[in-house]
CSV table of C-alpha atoms in Angstrom, one decimal:
chain,number,residue,atom,x,y,z
A,998,MET,CA,-3.7,11.6,19.8
A,999,LEU,CA,-6.4,12.1,17.1
A,1000,ARG,CA,-7.7,8.5,17.5
A,1001,LYS,CA,-8.1,8.9,21.3
A,1002,ASN,CA,-9.9,12.0,20.9
A,1003,ILE,CA,-12.3,10.4,18.6
A,1004,SER,CA,-12.9,7.5,20.8
A,1005,ARG,CA,-13.5,9.7,23.9
A,1006,LYS,CA,-16.1,11.5,21.8
A,1007,CYS,CA,-17.7,8.2,20.9
A,1008,MET,CA,-17.9,7.4,24.5
A,1009,ASN,CA,-19.8,10.5,25.2
A,1010,TYR,CA,-22.1,10.2,22.1
A,1011,GLN,CA,-24.7,9.0,24.3
A,1012,GLN,CA,-26.4,12.0,25.9
A,1013,LEU,CA,-29.7,13.3,27.3
A,1014,PRO,CA,-32.1,15.4,25.0
A,1015,GLN,CA,-31.0,19.1,24.8
A,1016,SER,CA,-33.2,22.0,24.3
A,1017,GLY,CA,-36.3,20.0,24.3
A,1018,LYS,CA,-35.1,17.8,21.4
A,1019,THR,CA,-35.3,14.1,21.6
A,1020,GLY,CA,-32.6,12.0,20.0
A,1021,ASP,CA,-32.6,9.8,17.0
A,1022,VAL,CA,-33.4,6.8,19.3
A,1023,SER,CA,-34.7,7.1,22.9
A,1024,SER,CA,-34.9,4.8,25.8
A,1025,LYS,CA,-38.3,3.4,26.8
A,1026,ASP,CA,-38.5,5.7,29.9
A,1027,GLY,CA,-37.4,8.7,27.9
A,1028,THR,CA,-34.7,9.7,30.1
A,1029,LYS,CA,-31.9,8.9,27.6
A,1030,SER,CA,-31.4,9.5,23.9
A,1031,TRP,CA,-28.8,8.6,21.4
A,1032,PHE,CA,-27.7,10.9,18.4
A,1033,TYR,CA,-26.5,9.8,15.0
A,1034,SER,CA,-24.5,12.0,12.6
A,1035,ASP,CA,-25.8,13.1,9.3
A,1036,ILE,CA,-23.2,10.8,7.7
A,1037,VAL,CA,-24.6,7.7,9.5
A,1038,LYS,CA,-28.0,8.5,8.7
A,1039,ASP,CA,-27.0,8.9,4.9
A,1040,HIS,CA,-25.3,5.7,4.8
A,1041,PHE,CA,-28.2,3.9,6.6
A,1042,PHE,CA,-30.7,5.3,4.1
A,1043,HIS,CA,-28.5,5.1,1.0
A,1044,PRO,CA,-26.0,2.3,1.6
A,1045,ARG,CA,-23.2,2.1,-0.9
A,1046,ASN,CA,-22.0,-1.1,-2.4
A,1047,PHE,CA,-24.7,-3.4,-1.1
A,1048,MET,CA,-24.9,-6.8,-2.5
A,1049,HIS,CA,-28.4,-7.3,-3.8
A,1050,GLU,CA,-30.1,-10.8,-3.9
A,1051,ASP,CA,-29.6,-11.1,-7.6
A,1052,GLY,CA,-26.1,-10.1,-7.4
A,1053,ASP,CA,-23.3,-12.3,-9.0
A,1054,THR,CA,-21.0,-13.4,-6.3
A,1055,SER,CA,-19.0,-15.7,-8.6
A,1056,ILE,CA,-16.8,-12.6,-9.8
A,1057,TYR,CA,-15.3,-12.1,-6.3
A,1058,ASN,CA,-12.2,-13.9,-5.2
A,1059,ALA,CA,-12.5,-13.1,-1.4
A,1060,ILE,CA,-15.3,-13.7,1.1
A,1061,GLY,CA,-15.6,-12.8,4.6
A,1062,LYS,CA,-18.2,-13.9,7.1
A,1063,VAL,CA,-18.8,-12.8,10.9
A,1064,GLY,CA,-21.6,-13.1,13.4
A,1065,SER,CA,-24.8,-15.2,13.3
A,1066,PRO,CA,-28.2,-14.7,11.9
A,1067,ALA,CA,-29.6,-16.3,15.1
A,1068,CYS,CA,-28.1,-13.6,17.0
A,1069,GLY,CA,-29.2,-10.8,14.5
A,1070,ASP,CA,-25.9,-9.5,13.5
A,1071,GLU,CA,-24.4,-11.7,10.7
A,1072,LEU,CA,-22.3,-9.8,8.0
A,1073,ARG,CA,-21.0,-11.1,4.8
A,1074,VAL,CA,-18.6,-9.3,2.5
A,1075,TRP,CA,-17.4,-10.0,-1.0
A,1076,MET,CA,-14.2,-8.7,-2.3
A,1077,LYS,CA,-12.5,-8.5,-5.7
A,1078,VAL,CA,-8.6,-8.5,-5.4
A,1079,ASP,CA,-6.2,-7.7,-7.9
A,1080,PRO,CA,-3.8,-10.8,-7.7
A,1081,LYS,CA,-0.8,-8.7,-8.9
A,1082,THR,CA,-1.1,-5.5,-6.8
A,1083,GLU,CA,-3.3,-6.9,-4.1
A,1084,CYS,CA,-5.6,-3.9,-4.4
A,1085,ILE,CA,-9.2,-4.1,-3.5
A,1086,LEU,CA,-11.1,-3.3,-6.7
A,1087,ASP,CA,-14.7,-4.0,-5.3
A,1088,PHE,CA,-16.3,-4.6,-2.1
A,1089,ARG,CA,-19.9,-5.7,-1.6
A,1090,TRP,CA,-21.8,-6.7,1.5
A,1091,GLN,CA,-24.9,-8.0,3.2
A,1092,THR,CA,-25.9,-7.7,6.7
A,1093,PHE,CA,-28.6,-8.8,9.2
A,1094,GLY,CA,-28.0,-5.9,11.7
A,1095,CYS,CA,-29.0,-2.5,12.9
A,1096,GLY,CA,-28.7,0.8,11.3
A,1097,SER,CA,-25.2,1.3,12.8
A,1098,ALA,CA,-24.0,-2.0,11.3
A,1099,ILE,CA,-25.3,-0.9,8.0
A,1100,ALA,CA,-23.8,2.5,8.1
A,1101,SER,CA,-20.4,1.0,9.3
A,1102,THR,CA,-20.2,-1.5,6.7
A,1103,SER,CA,-21.3,1.0,4.0
A,1104,MET,CA,-18.5,3.3,5.1
A,1105,CYS,CA,-16.1,0.6,5.2
A,1106,SER,CA,-16.9,-0.3,1.7
A,1107,VAL,CA,-16.2,3.3,0.5
A,1108,MET,CA,-12.9,3.6,2.4
A,1109,VAL,CA,-11.3,0.4,1.2
A,1110,THR,CA,-12.1,1.0,-2.6
A,1111,GLU,CA,-11.7,4.8,-3.0
A,1112,ASN,CA,-8.6,6.2,-4.7
A,1113,ASP,CA,-8.1,2.9,-6.8
A,1114,GLY,CA,-8.5,0.7,-3.8
A,1115,MET,CA,-6.5,0.1,-0.7
A,1116,THR,CA,-3.9,-2.8,-0.7
A,1117,LEU,CA,-4.8,-5.6,1.6
A,1118,GLU,CA,-1.9,-4.5,3.9
A,1119,GLU,CA,-3.3,-1.0,4.1
A,1120,ALA,CA,-6.8,-2.6,4.7
A,1121,ARG,CA,-5.5,-4.6,7.5
A,1122,ALA,CA,-3.8,-1.6,9.2
A,1123,MET,CA,-7.4,0.2,9.3
A,1124,LYS,CA,-9.0,0.3,12.5
A,1125,PRO,CA,-12.7,0.4,13.7
A,1126,GLN,CA,-11.8,3.8,15.1
A,1127,ASP,CA,-11.0,5.0,11.5
A,1128,ILE,CA,-14.5,4.0,10.4
A,1129,MET,CA,-15.9,5.8,13.2
A,1130,GLU,CA,-13.9,9.0,12.4
A,1131,ARG,CA,-15.5,9.0,8.8
A,1132,LEU,CA,-18.9,8.5,10.2
A,1133,GLY,CA,-18.7,11.3,12.6
A,1134,GLY,CA,-18.9,9.0,15.7
A,1135,LEU,CA,-21.4,6.4,16.9
A,1136,PRO,CA,-23.2,6.1,20.2
A,1137,ALA,CA,-20.8,4.0,22.4
A,1138,ARG,CA,-23.4,1.3,22.8
A,1139,LYS,CA,-23.1,0.8,18.9
A,1140,PHE,CA,-19.2,0.9,18.6
A,1141,HIS,CA,-19.2,-3.0,18.2
A,1142,CYS,CA,-20.8,-2.6,14.9
A,1143,SER,CA,-17.7,-1.0,13.4
A,1144,VAL,CA,-15.7,-3.9,15.0
A,1145,LEU,CA,-17.9,-6.3,13.4
A,1146,CYS,CA,-17.3,-4.9,9.9
A,1147,ASP,CA,-13.5,-4.8,10.6
A,1148,LYS,CA,-13.5,-8.6,11.5
A,1149,ALA,CA,-15.4,-9.5,8.3
A,1150,LEU,CA,-12.9,-7.4,6.3
A,1151,ARG,CA,-10.0,-9.2,8.0
A,1152,ASP,CA,-11.9,-12.7,7.4
A,1153,ALA,CA,-12.1,-11.9,3.6
A,1154,ILE,CA,-8.4,-11.0,3.6
A,1155,ASN,CA,-7.6,-14.3,5.0
A,1156,ASP,CA,-9.9,-16.0,2.5
A,1157,PHE,CA,-8.1,-14.4,-0.4
A,1158,TYR,CA,-4.7,-15.6,0.8
A,1159,ARG,CA,-6.1,-19.0,1.4
A,1160,ARG,CA,-7.4,-19.2,-2.2
A,1161,ILE,CA,-4.0,-18.2,-3.7
A,1162,GLY,CA,-2.1,-20.6,-1.7
A,1163,LYS,CA,-0.3,-18.2,0.8
A,1164,PRO,CA,-1.1,-19.6,4.1
A,1165,GLU,CA,1.8,-17.8,5.7
A,1166,LYS,CA,-0.2,-14.4,5.1
A,1167,ILE,CA,-3.2,-15.6,7.0
A,1168,ILE,CA,-3.6,-14.0,10.5
A,1169,LYS,CA,-5.9,-15.8,12.6
A,1170,GLU,CA,-7.3,-14.4,16.1
A,1171,ALA,CA,-7.2,-17.5,18.5
A,1172,SER,CA,-9.3,-17.2,21.5
A,1173,ARG,CA,-8.0,-17.8,25.1
A,1174,MET,CA,-10.0,-19.5,27.8
A,1175,ILE,CA,-10.2,-17.2,30.7
A,1176,ASP,CA,-12.7,-18.9,33.0
A,1177,PRO,CA,-13.2,-22.8,32.3
A,1178,ILE,CA,-16.0,-22.9,34.7
A,1179,SER,CA,-18.1,-20.5,32.9
A,1180,LYS,CA,-16.6,-21.1,29.6
A,1181,VAL,CA,-15.8,-17.4,29.1
A,1182,THR,CA,-12.9,-16.6,26.7
A,1183,ASP,CA,-11.0,-13.2,26.1
A,1184,HIS,CA,-13.3,-12.7,23.0
A,1185,ASP,CA,-16.4,-12.9,25.2
A,1186,ILE,CA,-14.9,-10.3,27.4
A,1187,GLU,CA,-14.0,-8.1,24.5
A,1188,GLU,CA,-17.5,-8.3,23.2
A,1189,ALA,CA,-18.9,-7.3,26.6
A,1190,VAL,CA,-16.7,-4.3,26.7
A,1191,LEU,CA,-17.8,-3.3,23.3
A,1192,GLU,CA,-21.3,-3.6,24.1
A,1193,GLY,CA,-20.9,-1.1,26.8
A,1194,ALA,CA,-19.7,-3.1,30.0
A,1195,GLN,CA,-16.9,-1.0,31.4
A,1196,THR,CA,-16.4,-2.4,34.9
A,1197,LEU,CA,-15.8,-5.8,36.3
A,1198,GLU,CA,-19.4,-5.8,37.7
A,1199,THR,CA,-21.0,-5.0,34.4
A,1200,VAL,CA,-18.7,-7.7,32.5
A,1201,GLN,CA,-19.7,-10.3,35.1
A,1202,ALA,CA,-23.4,-9.5,34.6
A,1203,LYS,CA,-23.0,-10.0,31.0
A,1204,THR,CA,-20.7,-13.1,31.0
A,1205,LYS,CA,-20.8,-14.7,34.6
A,1206,VAL,CA,-17.1,-14.8,34.4
A,1207,GLY,CA,-15.5,-15.5,37.7
A,1208,ILE,CA,-18.8,-16.0,39.5
A,1209,GLY,CA,-17.7,-19.5,40.7
A,1210,ASN,CA,-14.1,-18.9,40.2
A,1211,PRO,CA,-12.6,-15.8,41.7
A,1212,GLY,CA,-9.1,-16.7,41.0
A,1213,VAL,CA,-9.5,-15.5,37.3
A,1214,LEU,CA,-10.7,-12.0,38.4
A,1215,PRO,CA,-7.3,-10.3,38.2
A,1216,ALA,CA,-6.9,-11.5,34.5
A,1217,VAL,CA,-10.5,-10.4,33.8
A,1218,GLU,CA,-9.9,-6.9,35.2
A,1219,GLU,CA,-6.6,-6.5,33.1
A,1220,LEU,CA,-8.4,-7.6,30.0
A,1221,ILE,CA,-11.2,-5.0,30.6
A,1222,ARG,CA,-8.5,-2.3,30.9
A,1223,PHE,CA,-6.8,-3.5,27.8
A,1224,TYR,CA,-10.0,-3.5,25.7
A,1225,ARG,CA,-11.2,0.0,27.1
A,1226,GLU,CA,-7.9,1.3,26.1
A,1227,LYS,CA,-7.7,-0.3,22.7
A,1228,TYR,CA,-11.2,0.8,21.6
A,1229,PHE,CA,-12.0,3.9,23.7
A,1230,GLY,CA,-8.6,5.4,24.6
């Protein structure tokens, strides 16, 4: 119940200026503003566990990467994992992303290393909503930033198990083709929902799914409902 309440709060975190105050970020026409919590601002201006350019990456035994620099949202993480206990001893990161991506990854790095470090099993059980809770919320249009961090963490966990020869513990997210004509997968629809598309029409505007293949629309609508419930409650 707590996670659903947090998700609803995040959906409503985009709001109009109140009492003459503008938000931290405003739309070009000035009609909408987005507000960030003090915790988000603190982690943006003072990011924890950032990997500097002169950092020694050779001491880490797990590396994760998601996104693309061409899209402006690449994220890389380095983890030092105790081979015996599988606890995360250190977590470093770099990102080419916005302030929300920086704050989300900074908070994630704190969460997985505090109290002597999460086990990999505990880290896998962590959800983007947990990062959102610790940050005090993010604008709904920035929720995908916490998901990006979550995916980089999972990629690093898979890399650790790959390095120590335990392929049975690797968990991969395989994409499923939804519309062969527009080449849209379930992951494309997931990303569209995370970026704010909440209806079939807005998802189609972003992805072109089903435009020339209306037979796939029932499956698309089902996925939209699934991802809305998964991330926003």
